PDB file of C-alpha atoms in Angstrom:
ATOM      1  CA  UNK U 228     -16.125  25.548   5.847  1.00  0.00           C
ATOM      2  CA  UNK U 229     -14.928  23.623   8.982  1.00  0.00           C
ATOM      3  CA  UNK U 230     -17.446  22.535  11.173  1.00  0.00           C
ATOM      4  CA  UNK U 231     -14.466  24.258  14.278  1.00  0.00           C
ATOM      5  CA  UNK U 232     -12.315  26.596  13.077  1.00  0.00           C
ATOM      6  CA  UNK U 233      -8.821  26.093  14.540  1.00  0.00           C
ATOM      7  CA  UNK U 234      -7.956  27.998  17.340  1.00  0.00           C
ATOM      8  CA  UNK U 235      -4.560  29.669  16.865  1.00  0.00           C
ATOM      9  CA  UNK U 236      -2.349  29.178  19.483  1.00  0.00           C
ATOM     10  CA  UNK U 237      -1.779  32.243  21.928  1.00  0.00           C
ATOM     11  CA  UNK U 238       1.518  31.888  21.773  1.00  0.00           C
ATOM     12  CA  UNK U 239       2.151  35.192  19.352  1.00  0.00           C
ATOM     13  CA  UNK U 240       3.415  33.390  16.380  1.00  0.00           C
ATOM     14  CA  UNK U 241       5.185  36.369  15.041  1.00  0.00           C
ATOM     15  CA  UNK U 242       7.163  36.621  18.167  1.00  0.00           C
ATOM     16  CA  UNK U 243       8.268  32.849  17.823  1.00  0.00           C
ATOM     17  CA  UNK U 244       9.282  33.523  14.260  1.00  0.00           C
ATOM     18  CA  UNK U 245      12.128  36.033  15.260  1.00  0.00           C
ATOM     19  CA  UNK U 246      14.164  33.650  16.843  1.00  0.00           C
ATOM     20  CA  UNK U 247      13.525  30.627  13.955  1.00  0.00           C
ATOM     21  CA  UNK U 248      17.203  29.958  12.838  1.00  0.00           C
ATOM     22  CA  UNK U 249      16.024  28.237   9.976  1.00  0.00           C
ATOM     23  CA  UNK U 250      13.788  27.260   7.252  1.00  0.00           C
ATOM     24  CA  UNK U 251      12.583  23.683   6.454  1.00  0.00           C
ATOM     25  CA  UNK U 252      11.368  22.535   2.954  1.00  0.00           C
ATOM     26  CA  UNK U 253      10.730  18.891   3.891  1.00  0.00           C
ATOM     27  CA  UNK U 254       9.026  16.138   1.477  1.00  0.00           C
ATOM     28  CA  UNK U 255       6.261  14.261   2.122  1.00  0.00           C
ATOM     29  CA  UNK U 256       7.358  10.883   3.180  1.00  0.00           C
ATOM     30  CA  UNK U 257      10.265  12.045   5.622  1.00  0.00           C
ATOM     31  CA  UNK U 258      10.724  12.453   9.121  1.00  0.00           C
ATOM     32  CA  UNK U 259      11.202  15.896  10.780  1.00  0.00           C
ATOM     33  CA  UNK U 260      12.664  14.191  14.077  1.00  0.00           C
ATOM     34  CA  UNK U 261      12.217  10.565  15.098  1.00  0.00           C
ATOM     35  CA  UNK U 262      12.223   8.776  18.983  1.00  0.00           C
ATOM     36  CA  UNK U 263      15.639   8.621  20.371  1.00  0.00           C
ATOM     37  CA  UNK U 264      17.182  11.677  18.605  1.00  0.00           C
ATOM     38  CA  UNK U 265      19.069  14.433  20.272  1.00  0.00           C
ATOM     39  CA  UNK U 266      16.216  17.312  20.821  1.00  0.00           C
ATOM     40  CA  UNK U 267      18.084  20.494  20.147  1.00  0.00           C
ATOM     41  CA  UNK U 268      15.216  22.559  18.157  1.00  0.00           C
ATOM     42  CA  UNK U 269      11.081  22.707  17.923  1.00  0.00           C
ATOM     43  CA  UNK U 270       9.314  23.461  15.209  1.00  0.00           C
ATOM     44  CA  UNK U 271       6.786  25.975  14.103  1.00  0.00           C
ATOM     45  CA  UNK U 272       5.440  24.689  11.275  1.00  0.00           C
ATOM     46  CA  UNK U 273       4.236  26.966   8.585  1.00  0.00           C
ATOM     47  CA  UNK U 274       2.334  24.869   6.433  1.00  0.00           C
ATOM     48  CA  UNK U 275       1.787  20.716   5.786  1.00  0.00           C
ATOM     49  CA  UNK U 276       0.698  18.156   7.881  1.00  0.00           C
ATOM     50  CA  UNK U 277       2.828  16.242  10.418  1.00  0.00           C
ATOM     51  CA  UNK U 278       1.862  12.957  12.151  1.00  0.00           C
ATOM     52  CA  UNK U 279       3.748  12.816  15.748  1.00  0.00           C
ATOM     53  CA  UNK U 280       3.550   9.393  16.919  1.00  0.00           C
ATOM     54  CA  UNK U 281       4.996   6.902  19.057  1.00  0.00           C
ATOM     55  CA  UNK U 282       6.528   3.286  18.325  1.00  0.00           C
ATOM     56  CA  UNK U 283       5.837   0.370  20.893  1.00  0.00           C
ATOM     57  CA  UNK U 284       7.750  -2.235  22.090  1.00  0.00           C
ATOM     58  CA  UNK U 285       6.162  -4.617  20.037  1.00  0.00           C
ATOM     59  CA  UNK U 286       6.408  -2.567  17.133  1.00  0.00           C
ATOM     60  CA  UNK U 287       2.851  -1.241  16.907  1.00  0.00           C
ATOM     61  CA  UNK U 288       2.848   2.630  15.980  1.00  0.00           C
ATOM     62  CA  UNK U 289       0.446   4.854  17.475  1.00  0.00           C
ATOM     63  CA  UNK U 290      -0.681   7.988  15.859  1.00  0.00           C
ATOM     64  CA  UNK U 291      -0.872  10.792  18.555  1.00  0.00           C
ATOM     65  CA  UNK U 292      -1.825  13.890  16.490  1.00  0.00           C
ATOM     66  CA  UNK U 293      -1.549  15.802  13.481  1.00  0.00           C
ATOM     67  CA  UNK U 294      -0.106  19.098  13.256  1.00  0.00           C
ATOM     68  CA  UNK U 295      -0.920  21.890  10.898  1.00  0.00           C
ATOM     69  CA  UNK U 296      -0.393  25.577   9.686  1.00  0.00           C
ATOM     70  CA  UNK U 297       0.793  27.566  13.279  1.00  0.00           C
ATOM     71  CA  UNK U 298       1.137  24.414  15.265  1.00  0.00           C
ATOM     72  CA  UNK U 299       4.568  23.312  17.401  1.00  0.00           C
ATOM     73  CA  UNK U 300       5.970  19.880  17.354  1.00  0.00           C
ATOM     74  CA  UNK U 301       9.312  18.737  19.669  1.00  0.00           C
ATOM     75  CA  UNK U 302       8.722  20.924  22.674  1.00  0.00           C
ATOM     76  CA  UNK U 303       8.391  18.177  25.232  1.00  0.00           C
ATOM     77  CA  UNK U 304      12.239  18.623  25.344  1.00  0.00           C
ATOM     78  CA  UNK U 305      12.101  21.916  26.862  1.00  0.00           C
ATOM     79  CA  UNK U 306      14.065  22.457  30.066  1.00  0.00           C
ATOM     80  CA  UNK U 307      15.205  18.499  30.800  1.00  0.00           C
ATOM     81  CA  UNK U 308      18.603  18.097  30.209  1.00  0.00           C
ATOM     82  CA  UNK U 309      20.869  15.569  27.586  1.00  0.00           C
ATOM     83  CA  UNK U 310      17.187  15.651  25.868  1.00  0.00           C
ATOM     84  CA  UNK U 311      16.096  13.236  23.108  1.00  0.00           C
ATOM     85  CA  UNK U 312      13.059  13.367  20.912  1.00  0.00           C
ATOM     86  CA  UNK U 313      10.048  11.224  22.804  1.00  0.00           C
ATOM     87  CA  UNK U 314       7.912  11.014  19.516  1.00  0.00           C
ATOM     88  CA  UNK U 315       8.591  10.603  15.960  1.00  0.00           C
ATOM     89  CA  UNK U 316       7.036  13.315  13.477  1.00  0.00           C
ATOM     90  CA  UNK U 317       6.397  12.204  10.043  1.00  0.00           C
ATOM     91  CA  UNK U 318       5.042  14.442   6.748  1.00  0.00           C
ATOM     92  CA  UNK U 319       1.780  13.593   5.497  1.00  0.00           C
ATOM     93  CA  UNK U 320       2.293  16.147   3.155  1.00  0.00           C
ATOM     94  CA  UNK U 321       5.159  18.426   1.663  1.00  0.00           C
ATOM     95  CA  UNK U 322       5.697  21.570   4.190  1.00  0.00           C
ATOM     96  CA  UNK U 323       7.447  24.824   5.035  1.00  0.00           C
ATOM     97  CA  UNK U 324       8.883  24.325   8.775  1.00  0.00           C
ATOM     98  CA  UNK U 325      10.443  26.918  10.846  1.00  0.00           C
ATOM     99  CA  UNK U 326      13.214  25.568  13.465  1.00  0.00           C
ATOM    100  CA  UNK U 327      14.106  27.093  16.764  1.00  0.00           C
ATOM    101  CA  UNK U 328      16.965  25.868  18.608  1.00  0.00           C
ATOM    102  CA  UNK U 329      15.979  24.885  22.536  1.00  0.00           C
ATOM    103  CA  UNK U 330      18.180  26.673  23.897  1.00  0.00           C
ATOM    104  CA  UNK U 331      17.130  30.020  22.441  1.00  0.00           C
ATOM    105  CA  UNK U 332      13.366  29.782  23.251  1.00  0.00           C
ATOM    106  CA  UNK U 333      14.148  28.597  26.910  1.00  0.00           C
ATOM    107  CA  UNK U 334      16.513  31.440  27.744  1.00  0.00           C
ATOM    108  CA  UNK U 335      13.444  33.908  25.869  1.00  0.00           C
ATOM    109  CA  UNK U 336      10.728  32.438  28.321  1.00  0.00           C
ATOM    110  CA  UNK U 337      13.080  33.246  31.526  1.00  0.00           C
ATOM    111  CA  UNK U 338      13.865  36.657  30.190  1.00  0.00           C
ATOM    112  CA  UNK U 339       9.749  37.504  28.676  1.00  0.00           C
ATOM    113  CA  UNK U 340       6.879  36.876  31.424  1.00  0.00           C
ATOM    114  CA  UNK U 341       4.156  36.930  28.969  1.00  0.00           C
ATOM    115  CA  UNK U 342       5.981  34.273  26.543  1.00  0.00           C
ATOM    116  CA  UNK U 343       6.410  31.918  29.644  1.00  0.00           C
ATOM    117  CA  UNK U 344       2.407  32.814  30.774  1.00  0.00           C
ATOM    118  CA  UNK U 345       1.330  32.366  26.991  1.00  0.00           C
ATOM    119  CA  UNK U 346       3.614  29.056  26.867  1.00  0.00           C
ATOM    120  CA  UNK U 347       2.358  27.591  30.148  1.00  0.00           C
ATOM    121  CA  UNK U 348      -1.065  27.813  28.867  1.00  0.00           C
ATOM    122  CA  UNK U 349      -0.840  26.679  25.551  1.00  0.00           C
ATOM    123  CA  UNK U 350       1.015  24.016  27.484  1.00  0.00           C
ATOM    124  CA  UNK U 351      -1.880  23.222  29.664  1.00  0.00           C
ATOM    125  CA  UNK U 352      -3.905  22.542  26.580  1.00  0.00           C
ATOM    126  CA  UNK U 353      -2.024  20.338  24.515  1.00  0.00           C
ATOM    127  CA  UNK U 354      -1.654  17.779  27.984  1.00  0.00           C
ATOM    128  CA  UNK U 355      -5.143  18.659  28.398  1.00  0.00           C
ATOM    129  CA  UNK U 356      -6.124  16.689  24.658  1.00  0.00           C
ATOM    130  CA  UNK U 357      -3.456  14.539  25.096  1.00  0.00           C
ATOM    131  CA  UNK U 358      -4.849  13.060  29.126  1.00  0.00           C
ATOM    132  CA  UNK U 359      -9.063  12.912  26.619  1.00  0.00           C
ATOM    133  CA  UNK U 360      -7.061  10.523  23.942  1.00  0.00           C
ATOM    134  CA  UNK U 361      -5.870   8.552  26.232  1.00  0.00           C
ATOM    135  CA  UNK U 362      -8.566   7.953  28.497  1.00  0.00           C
ATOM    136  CA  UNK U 363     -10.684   7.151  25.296  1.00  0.00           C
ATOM    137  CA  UNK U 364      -8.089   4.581  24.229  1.00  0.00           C
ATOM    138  CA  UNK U 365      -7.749   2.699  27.468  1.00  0.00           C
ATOM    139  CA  UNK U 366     -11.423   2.759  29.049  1.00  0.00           C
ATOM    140  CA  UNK U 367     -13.674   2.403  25.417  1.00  0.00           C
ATOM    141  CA  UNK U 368     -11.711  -0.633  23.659  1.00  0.00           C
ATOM    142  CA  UNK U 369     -11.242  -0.987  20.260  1.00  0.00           C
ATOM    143  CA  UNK U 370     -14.402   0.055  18.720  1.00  0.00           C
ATOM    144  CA  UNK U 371     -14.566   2.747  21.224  1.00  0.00           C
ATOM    145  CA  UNK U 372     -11.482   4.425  20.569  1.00  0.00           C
ATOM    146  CA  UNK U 373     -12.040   3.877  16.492  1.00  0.00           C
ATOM    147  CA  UNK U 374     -15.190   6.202  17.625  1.00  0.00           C
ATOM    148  CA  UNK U 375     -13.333   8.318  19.611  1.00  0.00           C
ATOM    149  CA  UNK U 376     -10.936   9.143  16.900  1.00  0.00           C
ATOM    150  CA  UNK U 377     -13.500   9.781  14.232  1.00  0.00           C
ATOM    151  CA  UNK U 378     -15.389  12.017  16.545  1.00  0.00           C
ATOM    152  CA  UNK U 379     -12.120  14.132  17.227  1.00  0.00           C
ATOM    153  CA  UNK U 380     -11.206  14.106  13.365  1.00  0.00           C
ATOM    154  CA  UNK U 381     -14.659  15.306  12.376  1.00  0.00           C
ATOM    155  CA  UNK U 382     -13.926  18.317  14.969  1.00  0.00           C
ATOM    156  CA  UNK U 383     -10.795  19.202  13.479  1.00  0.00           C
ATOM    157  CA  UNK U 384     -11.202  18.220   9.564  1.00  0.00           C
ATOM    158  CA  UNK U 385     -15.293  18.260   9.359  1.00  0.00           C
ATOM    159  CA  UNK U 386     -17.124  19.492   6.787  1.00  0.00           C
ATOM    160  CA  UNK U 387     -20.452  20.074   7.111  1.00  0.00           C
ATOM    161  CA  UNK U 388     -22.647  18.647   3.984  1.00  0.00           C
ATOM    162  CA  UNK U 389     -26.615  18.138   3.484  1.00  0.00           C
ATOM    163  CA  UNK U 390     -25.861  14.265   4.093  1.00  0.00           C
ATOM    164  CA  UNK U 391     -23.283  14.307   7.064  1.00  0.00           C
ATOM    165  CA  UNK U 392     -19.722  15.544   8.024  1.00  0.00           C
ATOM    166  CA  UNK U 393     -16.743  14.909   5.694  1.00  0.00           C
ATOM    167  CA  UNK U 394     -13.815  14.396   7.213  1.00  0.00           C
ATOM    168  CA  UNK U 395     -11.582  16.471   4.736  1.00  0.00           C
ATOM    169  CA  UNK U 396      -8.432  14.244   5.849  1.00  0.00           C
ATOM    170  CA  UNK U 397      -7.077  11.327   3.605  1.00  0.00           C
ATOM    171  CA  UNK U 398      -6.228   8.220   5.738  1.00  0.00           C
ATOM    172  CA  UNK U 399      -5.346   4.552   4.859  1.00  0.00           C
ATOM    173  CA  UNK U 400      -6.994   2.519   7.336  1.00  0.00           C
ATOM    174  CA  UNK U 401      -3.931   1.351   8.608  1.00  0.00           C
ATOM    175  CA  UNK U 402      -2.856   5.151   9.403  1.00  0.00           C
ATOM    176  CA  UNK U 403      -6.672   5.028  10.618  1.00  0.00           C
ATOM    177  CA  UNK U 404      -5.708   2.345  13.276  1.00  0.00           C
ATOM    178  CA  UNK U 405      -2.539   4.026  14.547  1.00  0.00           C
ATOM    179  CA  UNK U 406      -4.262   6.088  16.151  1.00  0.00           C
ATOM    180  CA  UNK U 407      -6.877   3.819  17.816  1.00  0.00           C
ATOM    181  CA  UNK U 408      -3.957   1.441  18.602  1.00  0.00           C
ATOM    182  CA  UNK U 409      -5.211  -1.192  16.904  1.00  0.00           C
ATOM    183  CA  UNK U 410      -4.882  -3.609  13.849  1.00  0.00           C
ATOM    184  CA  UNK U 411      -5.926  -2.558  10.616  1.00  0.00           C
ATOM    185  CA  UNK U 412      -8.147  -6.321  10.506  1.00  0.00           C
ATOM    186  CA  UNK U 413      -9.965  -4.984  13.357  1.00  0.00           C
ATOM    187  CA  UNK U 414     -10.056  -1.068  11.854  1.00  0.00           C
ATOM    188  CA  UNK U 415     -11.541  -2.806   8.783  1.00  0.00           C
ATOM    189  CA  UNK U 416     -14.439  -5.150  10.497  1.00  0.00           C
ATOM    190  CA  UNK U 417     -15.461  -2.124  12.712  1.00  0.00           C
ATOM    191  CA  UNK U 418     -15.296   0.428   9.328  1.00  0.00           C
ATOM    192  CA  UNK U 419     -17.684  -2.179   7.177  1.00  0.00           C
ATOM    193  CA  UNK U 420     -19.777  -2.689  10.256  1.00  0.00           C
ATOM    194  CA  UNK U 421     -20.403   1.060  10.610  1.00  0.00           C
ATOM    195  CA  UNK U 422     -21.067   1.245   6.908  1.00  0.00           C
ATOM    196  CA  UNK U 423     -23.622  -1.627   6.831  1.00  0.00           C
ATOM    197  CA  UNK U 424     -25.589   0.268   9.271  1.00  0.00           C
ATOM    198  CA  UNK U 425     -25.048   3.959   7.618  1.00  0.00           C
ATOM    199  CA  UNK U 426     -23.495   5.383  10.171  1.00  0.00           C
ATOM    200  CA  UNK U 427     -20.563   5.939   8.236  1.00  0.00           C
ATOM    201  CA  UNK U 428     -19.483   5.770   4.344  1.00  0.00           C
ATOM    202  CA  UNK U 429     -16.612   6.188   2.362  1.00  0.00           C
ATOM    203  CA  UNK U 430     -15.861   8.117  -0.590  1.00  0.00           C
ATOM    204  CA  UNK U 431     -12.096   8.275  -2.362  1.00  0.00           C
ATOM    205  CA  UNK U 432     -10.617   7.726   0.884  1.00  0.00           C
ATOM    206  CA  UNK U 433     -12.430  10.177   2.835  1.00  0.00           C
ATOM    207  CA  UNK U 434     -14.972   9.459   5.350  1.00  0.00           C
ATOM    208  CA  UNK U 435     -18.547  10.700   5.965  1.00  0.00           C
ATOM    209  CA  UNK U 436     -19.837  10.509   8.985  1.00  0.00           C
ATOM    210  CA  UNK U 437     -24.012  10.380   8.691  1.00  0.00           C
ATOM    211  CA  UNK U 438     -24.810  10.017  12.311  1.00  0.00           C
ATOM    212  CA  UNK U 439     -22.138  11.389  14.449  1.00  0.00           C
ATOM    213  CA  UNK U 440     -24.690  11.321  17.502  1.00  0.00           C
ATOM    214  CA  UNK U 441     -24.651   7.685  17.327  1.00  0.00           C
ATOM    215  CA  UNK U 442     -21.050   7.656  18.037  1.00  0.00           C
ATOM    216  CA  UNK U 443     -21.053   9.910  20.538  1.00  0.00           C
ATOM    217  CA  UNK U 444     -23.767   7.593  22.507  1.00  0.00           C
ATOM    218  CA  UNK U 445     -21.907   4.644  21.999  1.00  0.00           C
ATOM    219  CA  UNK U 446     -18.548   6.046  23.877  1.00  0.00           C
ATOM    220  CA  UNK U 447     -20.984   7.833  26.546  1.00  0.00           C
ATOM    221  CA  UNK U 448     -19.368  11.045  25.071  1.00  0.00           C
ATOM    222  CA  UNK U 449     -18.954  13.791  27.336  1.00  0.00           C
ATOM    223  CA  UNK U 450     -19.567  16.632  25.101  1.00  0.00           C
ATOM    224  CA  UNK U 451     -15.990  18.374  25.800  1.00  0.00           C
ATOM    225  CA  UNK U 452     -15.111  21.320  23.949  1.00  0.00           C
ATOM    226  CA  UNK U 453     -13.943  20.825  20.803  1.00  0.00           C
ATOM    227  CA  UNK U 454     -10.323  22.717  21.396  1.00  0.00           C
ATOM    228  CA  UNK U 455      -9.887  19.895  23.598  1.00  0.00           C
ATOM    229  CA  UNK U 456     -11.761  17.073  21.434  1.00  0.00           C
ATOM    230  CA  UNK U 457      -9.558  17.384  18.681  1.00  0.00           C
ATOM    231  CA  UNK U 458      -7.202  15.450  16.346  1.00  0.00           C
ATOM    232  CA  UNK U 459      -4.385  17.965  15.966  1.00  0.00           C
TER     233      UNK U 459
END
């Protein structure tokens, strides 16, 4: 079992699937929305995994999150106008994908007080993970944020074992360094280093971490919950 169970939004997700207008079978491989679109819909997504990330200037991509079963991508466009898609959202995995057009769910959160409350909160959350990752990127450096990120990933994907947490999540270490914002050369020296020293090992592409609390003293980690210390 997950070491955190994932907390189901509070947004009713039965109440967001009445006004879905339609149904997305999308491939692994393919992008759901990319930066610089027209935002007309979110998405609920019903099952898969999809990256959201963000492409610099200098063409570096970094990985912001990965969303799952219940989770909503695309609703940072809600209530600008002439909006267009901030992020990019790419499957890791085939999915099922519900769409709701913008317009719909805005005029259902003026008209339904307890959608807007429940949306304001869940709301207040996501900015809430988003404000930890990025203070962990900027004020830790490289290693620090490689840290960060496999602390948050054994909160959302850990599996408890007799020798460590597995991180039950596939990466490449290039997709590791997206979201540490840094080069896969420097992903790779700070990987082996960790492995030297046991702290971390590798098997078929999925990490173990062996001594988590070592990477939590090394970032001066603050112990926040894990709803907020999270990948997703």
């Amino acid at each position: 079992m997950p070491l955190v169970t994932k907390a189901t939004h509070s947004i009713e997700i039965k109440e967001l699937l009445q006004f879905a207008d339609r149904t997305i079978h999308a491939k692994k491989g393919t992008y759901l929305f990319q930066e610089g679109m027209e935002a007309e819909e979110l998405y609920l997504i019903l099952s898969g995994k999809v990256q959201i990330s963000k492409v610099t200037q200098d063409g570096r991509e970094l990985a912001l999150r990965i969303c799952g079963h219940n989770d909503l991508c695309g609703e940072l466009t809600l209530f600008t106008e002439d909006p267009k898609y901030l992020l990019s959202a790419l499957l890791l995995e085939d999915g099922e994908i519900v769409a709701i057009r913008k317009d719909v769910i805005e005029r259902e959160i003026f008209q339904n007080p307890a959608l807007a409350f429940e949306f304001m909160k869940w709301m207040s959350d996501h900015f809430r993970k988003t404000q930890t990752k990025f203070r962990d990127l900027v004020l830790n450096g490289k290693k620090g944020a490689l840290f960060s990120t496999l602390i948050r990933m054994t909160n959302s994907y850990g599996i408890r074992r007799q020798d460590g947490i597995l991180i039950d999540l596939p990466l490449t270490n290039q997709e590791l360094a997206n979201f540490c914002g840094t080069s896969r050369e420097s992903t790779n020296r700070i990987l082996n280093e960790l492995k030297r020293e046991k702290i971390i090992s590798i098997h078929k592409g999925r990490i173990i971490v062996h001594e988590l609390d070592y990477l939590k003293t090394e970032i001066g980690c603050e112990n926040c919950p894990a709803v907020y210390c999270s990948i997703d």
